[in-house]
XYZ file of C-alpha atoms in Angstrom:
664
model
C 28.201 -2.865 -27.505
C 28.247 -6.643 -27.120
C 30.928 -6.458 -24.405
C 28.940 -3.730 -22.644
C 25.825 -5.944 -22.662
C 27.861 -8.855 -21.236
C 29.209 -6.683 -18.457
C 25.693 -5.387 -17.756
C 24.389 -8.951 -17.397
C 27.117 -9.863 -14.889
C 26.497 -6.648 -12.904
C 22.766 -7.421 -12.782
C 23.545 -10.898 -11.388
C 25.755 -9.329 -8.683
C 22.884 -7.112 -7.525
C 20.285 -9.897 -7.303
C 21.755 -12.020 -4.491
C 24.816 -12.397 -2.259
C 25.460 -15.726 -4.008
C 26.491 -13.832 -7.163
C 28.949 -11.464 -5.452
C 31.835 -13.472 -6.934
C 30.617 -12.857 -10.478
C 33.060 -10.854 -12.594
C 33.563 -9.920 -16.235
C 36.970 -8.676 -17.342
C 39.418 -8.471 -20.247
C 43.180 -9.114 -20.220
C 45.282 -7.988 -23.156
C 48.996 -8.248 -23.883
C 50.759 -6.830 -26.895
C 51.746 -9.517 -29.343
C 49.812 -12.304 -27.594
C 46.167 -11.232 -27.927
C 43.238 -10.594 -25.602
C 41.486 -12.857 -23.097
C 37.800 -12.247 -22.326
C 36.490 -14.108 -19.273
C 33.593 -14.102 -16.798
C 33.160 -15.871 -13.485
C 30.041 -17.498 -11.937
C 29.495 -19.211 -8.548
C 30.757 -22.817 -8.440
C 27.335 -24.484 -8.030
C 25.725 -22.369 -10.747
C 28.553 -23.179 -13.155
C 28.057 -26.911 -12.651
C 24.286 -26.684 -13.126
C 24.665 -24.604 -16.294
C 27.213 -27.083 -17.654
C 24.922 -30.058 -17.047
C 21.919 -28.260 -18.581
C 23.941 -27.297 -21.645
C 25.114 -30.894 -22.076
C 21.542 -32.220 -21.816
C 19.680 -29.582 -23.816
C 22.155 -28.772 -26.597
C 21.727 -32.069 -28.571
C 17.917 -31.912 -28.380
C 17.940 -28.246 -29.373
C 20.123 -28.983 -32.405
C 17.841 -31.817 -33.533
C 14.733 -29.694 -33.105
C 16.252 -26.806 -35.040
C 17.153 -29.138 -37.926
C 13.685 -30.678 -38.292
C 11.191 -28.177 -36.882
C 11.152 -24.390 -36.427
C 9.325 -24.767 -33.091
C 11.606 -23.779 -30.175
C 12.313 -26.544 -27.637
C 10.383 -26.366 -24.381
C 12.052 -27.284 -21.099
C 10.029 -29.456 -18.745
C 11.787 -28.157 -15.670
C 11.439 -24.632 -14.431
C 14.390 -22.457 -13.580
C 14.272 -19.891 -10.811
C 15.816 -17.248 -13.066
C 14.063 -17.900 -16.382
C 10.538 -16.450 -16.534
C 8.184 -18.272 -18.942
C 5.564 -15.971 -20.427
C 2.036 -17.325 -20.248
C 0.560 -17.582 -23.751
C -3.004 -18.016 -24.929
C -4.982 -21.128 -24.099
C -4.638 -22.747 -27.543
C -0.967 -21.939 -28.171
C 0.385 -24.926 -26.227
C -2.136 -27.277 -27.854
C -1.219 -25.988 -31.313
C 2.475 -26.490 -30.574
C 1.746 -30.046 -29.353
C -0.201 -30.715 -32.573
C 2.810 -29.581 -34.599
C 5.040 -32.002 -32.686
C 2.511 -34.797 -33.323
C 2.659 -34.105 -37.057
C 6.442 -34.086 -36.888
C 6.386 -37.482 -35.124
C 4.161 -38.898 -37.877
C 6.535 -37.777 -40.641
C 9.520 -39.077 -38.650
C 7.871 -42.529 -38.512
C 7.173 -42.332 -42.236
C 10.893 -41.603 -42.757
C 11.704 -44.556 -40.422
C 13.498 -42.204 -38.018
C 11.864 -43.745 -34.932
C 14.128 -42.320 -32.220
C 13.485 -38.795 -33.488
C 9.757 -39.607 -33.556
C 9.920 -40.549 -29.866
C 11.654 -37.233 -29.140
C 8.845 -35.359 -30.872
C 6.275 -37.400 -28.941
C 8.054 -36.560 -25.684
C 8.068 -32.844 -26.596
C 4.340 -32.969 -27.377
C 3.675 -34.652 -24.012
C 5.684 -31.954 -22.241
C 3.541 -29.255 -23.853
C 0.326 -31.092 -22.973
C 1.508 -31.557 -19.374
C 2.401 -27.868 -19.189
C -1.054 -27.002 -20.549
C -2.663 -29.234 -17.905
C -0.552 -27.732 -15.116
C -1.574 -24.189 -16.052
C -5.306 -24.643 -16.634
C -6.332 -27.612 -14.495
C -8.169 -27.142 -11.248
C -5.820 -26.359 -8.355
C -7.521 -28.786 -5.970
C -6.944 -32.534 -6.144
C -3.914 -34.561 -7.212
C -2.495 -33.836 -10.649
C -1.273 -36.625 -12.966
C 0.932 -36.064 -15.991
C 1.454 -38.005 -19.197
C 4.489 -40.281 -19.483
C 6.073 -41.884 -22.486
C 6.466 -45.204 -20.677
C 4.830 -46.158 -17.404
C 2.416 -48.412 -15.591
C -1.175 -48.195 -14.446
C -3.921 -46.004 -15.842
C -2.583 -43.355 -18.256
C -2.882 -39.710 -17.225
C -5.047 -38.753 -20.213
C -7.764 -41.152 -19.082
C -7.861 -39.322 -15.743
C -8.042 -36.032 -17.640
C -11.013 -37.366 -19.609
C -12.775 -38.408 -16.387
C -12.060 -34.991 -14.831
C -13.655 -33.342 -17.917
C -10.460 -31.384 -18.530
C -10.542 -29.592 -21.911
C -7.518 -30.773 -23.885
C -6.836 -31.857 -27.485
C -7.519 -35.619 -27.194
C -7.132 -36.111 -30.948
C -3.516 -35.011 -30.605
C -3.121 -37.359 -27.638
C -4.467 -40.279 -29.756
C -2.051 -39.363 -32.544
C 1.049 -39.220 -30.334
C 0.109 -42.468 -28.515
C -0.346 -44.182 -31.873
C 2.937 -42.825 -33.233
C 4.743 -43.774 -30.016
C 3.370 -47.321 -30.232
C 4.519 -47.578 -33.862
C 8.009 -46.270 -32.994
C 8.425 -48.573 -29.977
C 7.253 -51.554 -32.025
C 9.750 -50.706 -34.765
C 12.515 -50.408 -32.167
C 11.293 -53.678 -30.577
C 10.712 -52.091 -27.195
C 7.660 -54.097 -26.236
C 7.039 -52.487 -22.843
C 6.748 -49.036 -24.394
C 4.622 -50.437 -27.219
C 2.234 -52.182 -24.828
C 1.808 -49.109 -22.604
C 1.186 -46.687 -25.504
C -1.040 -49.121 -27.406
C -3.144 -49.723 -24.292
C -3.401 -45.993 -23.642
C -4.444 -45.397 -27.262
C -7.087 -48.157 -27.089
C -8.586 -46.938 -23.777
C -8.798 -43.316 -24.883
C -10.201 -44.288 -28.283
C -12.958 -46.329 -26.627
C -13.797 -43.472 -24.264
C -13.931 -40.981 -27.100
C -16.055 -43.196 -29.343
C -18.395 -44.396 -26.595
C -22.061 -43.484 -26.938
C -23.832 -43.632 -23.564
C -27.298 -43.004 -24.957
C -27.304 -45.778 -27.546
C -28.641 -48.554 -25.269
C -31.434 -46.433 -23.824
C -32.383 -45.247 -27.288
C -32.664 -48.837 -28.609
C -34.816 -49.941 -25.708
C -37.086 -46.944 -26.091
C -37.432 -47.633 -29.820
C -38.301 -51.288 -29.167
C -40.986 -50.382 -26.660
C -42.464 -47.747 -28.970
C -42.715 -50.266 -31.785
C -44.501 -52.863 -29.656
C -47.221 -50.627 -28.234
C -48.774 -47.509 -29.795
C -50.447 -46.629 -26.557
C -47.107 -46.354 -24.878
C -46.013 -43.983 -27.615
C -49.037 -41.729 -27.077
C -48.407 -41.707 -23.339
C -44.773 -40.867 -23.951
C -45.776 -37.977 -26.193
C -48.115 -36.677 -23.517
C -45.443 -37.066 -20.865
C -42.921 -35.265 -23.052
C -45.385 -32.433 -23.506
C -45.935 -32.159 -19.752
C -42.192 -32.374 -19.095
C -41.596 -29.645 -21.670
C -44.093 -27.376 -19.965
C -42.611 -28.098 -16.558
C -39.107 -27.627 -17.920
C -40.129 -24.362 -19.511
C -41.436 -23.216 -16.149
C -38.379 -24.285 -14.186
C -35.822 -23.154 -16.754
C -37.355 -19.862 -17.824
C -40.460 -18.680 -15.965
C -39.254 -19.735 -12.522
C -35.958 -17.930 -13.148
C -37.776 -14.739 -14.076
C -40.098 -14.975 -11.089
C -37.223 -15.756 -8.733
C -35.186 -12.830 -10.021
C -38.191 -10.562 -9.609
C -38.804 -11.759 -6.059
C -35.103 -11.391 -5.227
C -35.109 -7.868 -6.611
C -38.174 -7.017 -4.561
C -36.467 -8.388 -1.459
C -33.331 -6.360 -2.222
C -35.459 -3.222 -2.559
C -37.179 -4.057 0.713
C -33.802 -4.488 2.412
C -32.634 -1.162 0.996
C -35.768 0.537 2.268
C -35.276 -0.834 5.772
C -31.583 0.098 5.736
C -32.477 3.644 4.721
C -35.191 3.908 7.371
C -32.797 2.647 10.054
C -30.108 5.122 9.004
C -32.250 8.232 9.592
C -30.716 10.130 12.516
C -33.133 10.675 15.381
C -32.393 14.021 16.958
C -32.526 12.995 20.595
C -29.156 14.394 21.626
C -29.031 17.284 24.035
C -27.990 20.661 22.765
C -25.000 20.859 25.078
C -23.681 17.395 24.240
C -20.085 17.161 23.043
C -19.569 16.690 19.305
C -17.194 13.763 19.855
C -19.806 12.018 22.005
C -22.384 12.486 19.251
C -19.863 11.087 16.776
C -19.275 7.973 18.886
C -22.993 7.383 19.327
C -23.518 7.812 15.587
C -20.818 5.254 14.748
C -22.366 2.716 17.131
C -26.124 3.270 17.093
C -26.813 3.652 13.375
C -24.945 0.439 12.289
C -26.682 -1.467 15.104
C -30.092 -0.176 13.978
C -29.305 -1.123 10.368
C -28.360 -4.656 11.438
C -31.461 -5.088 13.621
C -33.890 -3.768 11.005
C -32.422 -5.532 7.958
C -31.601 -8.909 9.532
C -35.030 -10.471 8.876
C -35.200 -9.420 5.220
C -31.618 -10.488 4.531
C -32.345 -13.841 6.191
C -35.294 -14.399 3.843
C -33.125 -13.522 0.865
C -29.855 -15.344 1.656
C -30.648 -17.652 4.626
C -28.147 -16.389 7.187
C -27.379 -17.058 10.864
C -25.583 -13.800 11.691
C -25.188 -10.353 10.150
C -22.670 -7.679 11.091
C -21.491 -4.252 9.939
C -18.087 -2.718 10.749
C -17.589 1.035 10.196
C -14.146 2.669 10.223
C -13.693 5.327 12.910
C -11.223 7.939 11.693
C -10.788 9.340 15.198
C -9.653 6.088 16.849
C -8.342 4.543 13.586
C -10.165 1.248 14.126
C -13.376 -0.511 13.102
C -16.586 -0.122 15.121
C -18.477 -3.444 14.854
C -22.197 -4.143 15.347
C -23.895 -7.510 14.751
C -27.030 -9.556 15.349
C -26.785 -11.860 17.248
C -24.040 -10.005 19.124
C -20.433 -11.223 18.946
C -16.866 -9.934 18.956
C -15.528 -8.716 15.629
C -14.041 -11.691 13.683
C -10.520 -11.439 12.285
C -11.955 -11.982 8.810
C -13.597 -8.522 8.990
C -10.269 -6.787 9.659
C -8.585 -8.812 6.880
C -11.320 -7.837 4.420
C -10.968 -4.145 5.329
C -7.169 -4.226 5.017
C -7.192 -6.041 1.652
C -10.269 -4.290 0.251
C -11.403 -7.504 -1.472
C -14.312 -9.933 -1.213
C -13.516 -12.831 1.158
C -15.354 -16.157 1.486
C -14.404 -19.000 3.835
C -16.821 -21.940 3.999
C -20.061 -20.279 5.146
C -18.483 -16.920 6.127
C -18.745 -13.975 3.738
C -17.200 -10.498 4.021
C -17.319 -7.735 1.457
C -15.772 -4.244 1.760
C -18.168 -1.293 1.730
C -16.688 0.929 -0.989
C -18.034 4.247 -2.239
C -16.744 6.700 -4.805
C -15.905 10.051 -3.252
C -13.780 12.749 -4.802
C -12.907 10.591 -7.794
C -11.479 7.848 -5.566
C -12.888 4.603 -4.179
C -12.997 4.846 -0.398
C -13.556 1.843 1.880
C -15.816 2.905 4.777
C -16.367 -0.492 6.411
C -17.196 -4.181 5.964
C -20.469 -6.124 5.659
C -20.202 -9.570 7.271
C -22.581 -12.560 6.930
C -22.621 -16.105 8.271
C -24.704 -18.193 5.851
C -26.276 -21.565 6.409
C -25.033 -24.671 4.650
C -26.019 -25.083 1.014
C -26.733 -21.393 0.384
C -23.450 -20.427 -1.292
C -24.331 -19.774 -4.915
C -23.317 -17.285 -7.539
C -26.758 -15.650 -7.384
C -26.370 -15.290 -3.606
C -23.059 -13.537 -4.089
C -24.583 -11.180 -6.655
C -27.440 -10.325 -4.304
C -24.953 -9.944 -1.450
C -22.932 -7.462 -3.500
C -26.081 -5.491 -4.425
C -27.075 -5.220 -0.777
C -23.497 -4.321 0.230
C -23.307 -1.579 -2.389
C -26.438 0.122 -1.098
C -25.369 -0.351 2.531
C -22.021 1.287 1.663
C -23.799 4.346 0.243
C -26.087 4.622 3.272
C -23.252 4.139 5.767
C -21.107 6.703 3.976
C -23.840 9.365 3.905
C -25.536 8.636 7.232
C -22.556 7.647 9.378
C -19.204 8.697 7.901
C -20.284 12.110 6.622
C -22.212 12.844 9.813
C -19.247 11.809 11.953
C -17.039 14.045 9.812
C -19.405 16.968 10.470
C -19.196 16.302 14.200
C -15.408 16.247 13.988
C -15.447 19.521 12.050
C -17.675 21.058 14.729
C -15.334 19.840 17.457
C -12.347 21.147 15.499
C -14.054 24.522 15.124
C -14.696 24.618 18.879
C -11.046 23.809 19.531
C -9.883 26.502 17.127
C -12.208 28.979 18.836
C -10.828 28.092 22.261
C -7.258 28.313 20.957
C -7.915 31.734 19.416
C -9.534 32.933 22.653
C -6.575 31.668 24.689
C -4.074 33.318 22.377
C -6.058 36.561 22.491
C -6.040 36.438 26.294
C -2.320 35.714 26.324
C -1.668 38.631 23.986
C -3.850 40.894 26.143
C -1.953 39.854 29.279
C 1.383 40.450 27.552
C 0.281 43.917 26.457
C -0.932 44.764 29.962
C 2.339 43.614 31.535
C 4.348 45.569 28.966
C 2.217 48.642 29.584
C 2.787 48.326 33.339
C 6.524 47.933 32.792
C 6.693 51.066 30.657
C 4.480 52.997 33.073
C 6.667 51.929 35.988
C 9.797 53.048 34.133
C 8.145 56.396 33.539
C 6.892 57.072 37.079
C 9.502 55.324 39.231
C 12.569 56.755 37.489
C 11.496 60.368 36.871
C 12.785 61.421 40.319
C 16.411 60.386 39.914
C 17.631 62.526 36.956
C 16.295 65.729 38.580
C 17.847 64.856 41.955
C 21.232 64.145 40.305
C 20.947 67.450 38.427
C 20.344 69.312 41.687
C 23.418 67.756 43.321
C 25.581 68.614 40.286
C 24.225 72.168 40.373
C 25.125 72.576 44.067
C 28.638 71.341 43.364
C 29.058 73.796 40.502
C 27.495 76.884 42.096
C 28.143 76.612 45.833
C 31.490 76.592 47.550
C 31.312 73.557 49.771
C 33.836 72.064 52.077
C 35.762 68.995 51.145
C 33.656 66.810 53.436
C 30.381 68.161 52.011
C 31.630 67.684 48.432
C 32.612 64.095 49.224
C 29.178 63.411 50.735
C 27.471 64.980 47.685
C 29.536 62.860 45.306
C 28.792 59.689 47.280
C 25.089 60.538 47.332
C 25.132 61.164 43.563
C 26.976 57.869 42.988
C 24.412 55.954 45.030
C 21.561 57.624 43.153
C 23.152 56.797 39.782
C 23.716 53.133 40.696
C 20.243 52.806 42.190
C 18.714 54.500 39.148
C 20.678 52.251 36.822
C 19.600 49.115 38.684
C 15.897 49.991 38.695
C 15.971 51.021 35.036
C 17.823 47.802 34.069
C 15.321 45.582 35.912
C 12.266 47.257 34.418
C 13.803 47.363 30.926
C 14.690 43.663 31.029
C 11.142 42.823 32.112
C 9.744 44.781 29.178
C 12.265 43.143 26.859
C 11.175 39.674 27.967
C 7.562 40.538 27.270
C 8.486 41.703 23.774
C 10.392 38.469 23.173
C 7.295 36.350 24.020
C 6.059 35.933 20.447
C 2.712 34.197 20.048
C 2.851 30.951 18.037
C 0.911 31.649 14.813
C -0.946 28.405 14.092
C -2.342 27.979 10.585
C -3.197 25.205 8.132
C -0.361 24.996 5.581
C -0.347 22.966 2.334
C 2.753 20.801 1.997
C 3.213 22.029 -1.578
C 3.591 25.609 -0.280
C 6.502 24.587 1.976
C 8.153 22.693 -0.893
C 7.808 25.707 -3.201
C 9.420 27.968 -0.594
C 12.265 25.459 -0.068
C 12.840 25.226 -3.840
C 13.015 29.021 -4.244
C 15.434 29.365 -1.330
C 17.662 26.599 -2.708
C 17.833 28.294 -6.119
C 18.676 31.585 -4.424
C 21.513 30.056 -2.388
C 22.939 28.191 -5.412
C 23.553 31.385 -7.401
C 27.231 32.071 -8.145
C 28.295 28.652 -6.828
C 30.492 26.308 -8.821
C 29.303 23.045 -7.230
C 26.698 20.943 -9.002
C 24.190 20.185 -6.249
C 20.672 19.048 -7.131
C 17.607 19.199 -4.856
C 15.075 16.440 -5.587
C 11.627 17.024 -4.087
C 8.731 14.551 -3.780
C 5.692 16.472 -2.454
C 2.191 15.114 -1.856
C -1.362 16.403 -1.511
C -1.593 17.023 2.249
C -1.887 19.815 4.810
C -0.126 20.394 8.127
C -0.831 22.515 11.222
C 1.928 24.859 12.356
C 3.660 28.198 12.019
C 4.440 28.769 8.351
C 7.361 31.116 9.076
C 9.001 28.707 11.507
C 8.593 25.720 9.163
C 10.072 27.687 6.262
C 12.961 28.780 8.493
C 13.492 25.135 9.541
C 13.824 24.003 5.904
C 16.128 26.943 5.171
C 18.377 25.925 8.085
C 18.595 22.364 6.768
C 19.510 23.647 3.294
C 22.081 26.091 4.725
C 23.763 23.346 6.746
C 23.906 21.049 3.714
C 25.359 23.787 1.474
C 28.252 24.360 3.880
C 29.774 21.213 2.327
C 31.077 22.193 -1.093
C 30.755 18.868 -2.882
C 28.730 17.768 -5.884
C 25.808 15.494 -5.238
C 22.083 15.180 -4.602
C 19.902 16.500 -1.775
C 16.482 14.908 -1.421
C 13.372 16.361 0.262
C 10.491 13.909 0.713
C 7.258 13.696 2.679
C 5.304 10.712 4.035
C 2.097 10.153 6.010
C 2.703 8.898 9.553
C -0.702 8.224 11.213
C -1.913 11.668 12.353
C 1.326 13.404 11.376
C 3.252 14.340 8.251
C 6.896 13.243 8.215
C 9.394 15.392 6.274
C 12.648 13.663 5.270
C 15.736 15.665 4.220
C 18.483 13.379 2.877
C 22.081 14.386 2.096
C 23.535 11.627 -0.100
C 27.014 13.186 -0.191
C 28.028 12.571 3.426
C 28.176 9.531 5.682
C 27.756 9.900 9.433
C 27.945 7.249 12.133
C 25.097 6.543 14.526
C 27.033 8.230 17.355
C 27.454 11.411 15.301
C 23.783 11.429 14.365
C 22.762 10.968 18.026
C 24.792 14.081 19.001
C 23.580 16.129 16.035
C 20.902 18.053 17.974
C 23.034 18.810 21.054
C 25.579 21.691 21.528
C 29.033 20.780 20.326
C 31.872 23.334 20.333
C 33.824 21.314 17.781
C 30.982 21.765 15.281
C 30.024 25.331 16.186
C 32.309 28.099 14.895
C 32.148 31.866 14.559
C 31.302 33.187 11.102
C 32.730 36.101 9.159
C 30.268 38.666 10.535
C 30.206 37.322 14.091
C 27.252 34.958 13.715
C 27.527 31.354 14.849
C 27.864 28.530 12.350
C 26.874 24.933 13.031
C 23.829 25.784 15.168
C 21.294 24.998 12.430
C 20.211 21.684 13.955
C 19.721 23.307 17.374
C 17.414 25.888 15.773
C 15.490 23.106 14.011
C 15.109 21.239 17.302
C 13.705 24.337 19.025
C 11.207 24.916 16.194
C 9.912 21.345 16.525
C 9.679 21.815 20.320
C 7.511 24.898 19.773
C 5.253 22.926 17.434
C 5.017 20.096 19.942
C 3.950 22.596 22.636
C 1.747 25.031 20.731
C 0.365 23.102 17.723
C -2.283 21.433 19.871
C -1.064 17.835 19.481
C 1.823 16.214 21.308
C 4.114 13.953 19.318
C 6.183 16.274 17.087
C 9.718 14.870 16.860
C 13.003 15.440 15.019
C 15.756 12.878 14.576
C 18.472 11.664 12.183
C 19.380 8.224 10.862
C 21.572 6.676 8.139
C 19.907 6.609 4.710
C 19.285 3.292 2.981
C 20.864 4.438 -0.318
C 23.817 6.270 1.255
C 24.240 9.451 3.252
C 22.034 10.366 6.200
C 18.454 11.562 6.653
C 17.096 14.209 9.027
C 13.353 13.724 9.539
C 10.801 15.668 11.575
C 7.043 15.300 12.127
C 4.323 17.950 12.388
C 0.555 17.444 12.901
C -1.470 16.539 9.819
C -4.685 18.376 9.040
């Protein structure tokens, strides 16, 4: 198992990057001499690993002998992933190293003490790098250096670290350097210890307190005045810290409710449209007028609440697949609005704010648009953001119910009108086909009834009358002409009727994708009975619906399965489905075969080398031509142009045949 793990590690390296393609792990064995286990790494990586092992192995051995804490590397490796621990773990580890440095100094092992001090500094620097503010220059502690120590800067930045541990390690470092007679290191660490100790023990209020005490002792009147002032300040502070907060929150809440009321009033649809107006036109006006009315009505109240210069609302139009933007004062839609909608997260840049309008519908959070504000300087506060989110949440609900749902109803009405017109057209087509067929049959009946009787009369004359040779020849020629003429007329009329019968109306319905996958799975199981090959069909359906002829789509999938099963090899077939804008893309992948781009380009064209005659006379190799014709019918009759079928090499081997049909 150990050798298998080693081989697995090398194989994982080979898959990560082209640099590791040369990596190998192998075993050579010869009877009587033994076995040789070896692995190979890239030249540069081998050198780096050798240097790191030479540098880290002595320190790791010393740490393991004196302390159970694992050594921490100051440099990061691109392959090693360091797990982020809790906030206090690094500080606790640094404290342990400080204690170890103290005991090393007690044991007069000063070089080891400096190693422990260096390890503690590495942990403190790592703690600072993880939890310090990202802005501004970062300074890190050094064992020996010049200038102001890094911990003093940390103290001035109010960074929360364990400064008692820092004092301990600076003190122990100074003691160790002094014992080793390294005066530069002693001076730097002693100075750092002294500066930090003074900062930590400094009392800023002591001088003011002494002066206040001296004044209070010299004049009782001043003390009474101070008591009165303190009382007044307490009352004022109570007002500003507590009462003012409550009153401000109450006023803000009232303003939010006022904004919500105006947003709701502006979202009420005014029925001014004409009765004969198109549903799509009503949808467009709804997506533009209602957001503009909401912006115009709510701008004043939002300005009183948040102090803004501009307010805008963008609503997603599912018909055009883009955002409809309305603002006051008017402007073009900023790029920040589109970025906020795409990411679905709150965005803030200087004085620009954008928040996605999300609502919960059908158990999912749906983003219906974006609320955009341009605030004035000095108004960005946490309370402003909270109020902004409250307003945005209510606006999202109103926009969803007053705009999105209404637009969806208009689209449903338009879709119903289209379905009605399609059904009427198909009914008319069917009526015309029936009339033409009826005329063809009636013509066959009336126009050909004369000929059989006339031929019968001529045959009767030949059989009953004794005619001359010339008369018999004329009768035979006349009968031959009648037969040929009769045959021609009957053939023409019959072919016309046959063509009318072959004109099958495209049966358009809404089909769940899962239904097509179930039919494909049943057909695959049926075709795999009594077969010795081990072929597996992997299916990845999704919750979606398509528009098309269910029989033709089932027949298309059956043709793809039949063509794949003509190859008697073990392997995996994969049937997947993806959303592609307004279409659903079906992908059928055969991982057992590789085809070039030229072969795939000729896959849907007639090719005598691929087409052969079957056992019962039927053609083989025409499956892709049938699939192409089915997609052509869907492109023509499904009501939406853009249905396509094509083939391409698969990313994980084999080739993929994909086709698109309209999505419901």
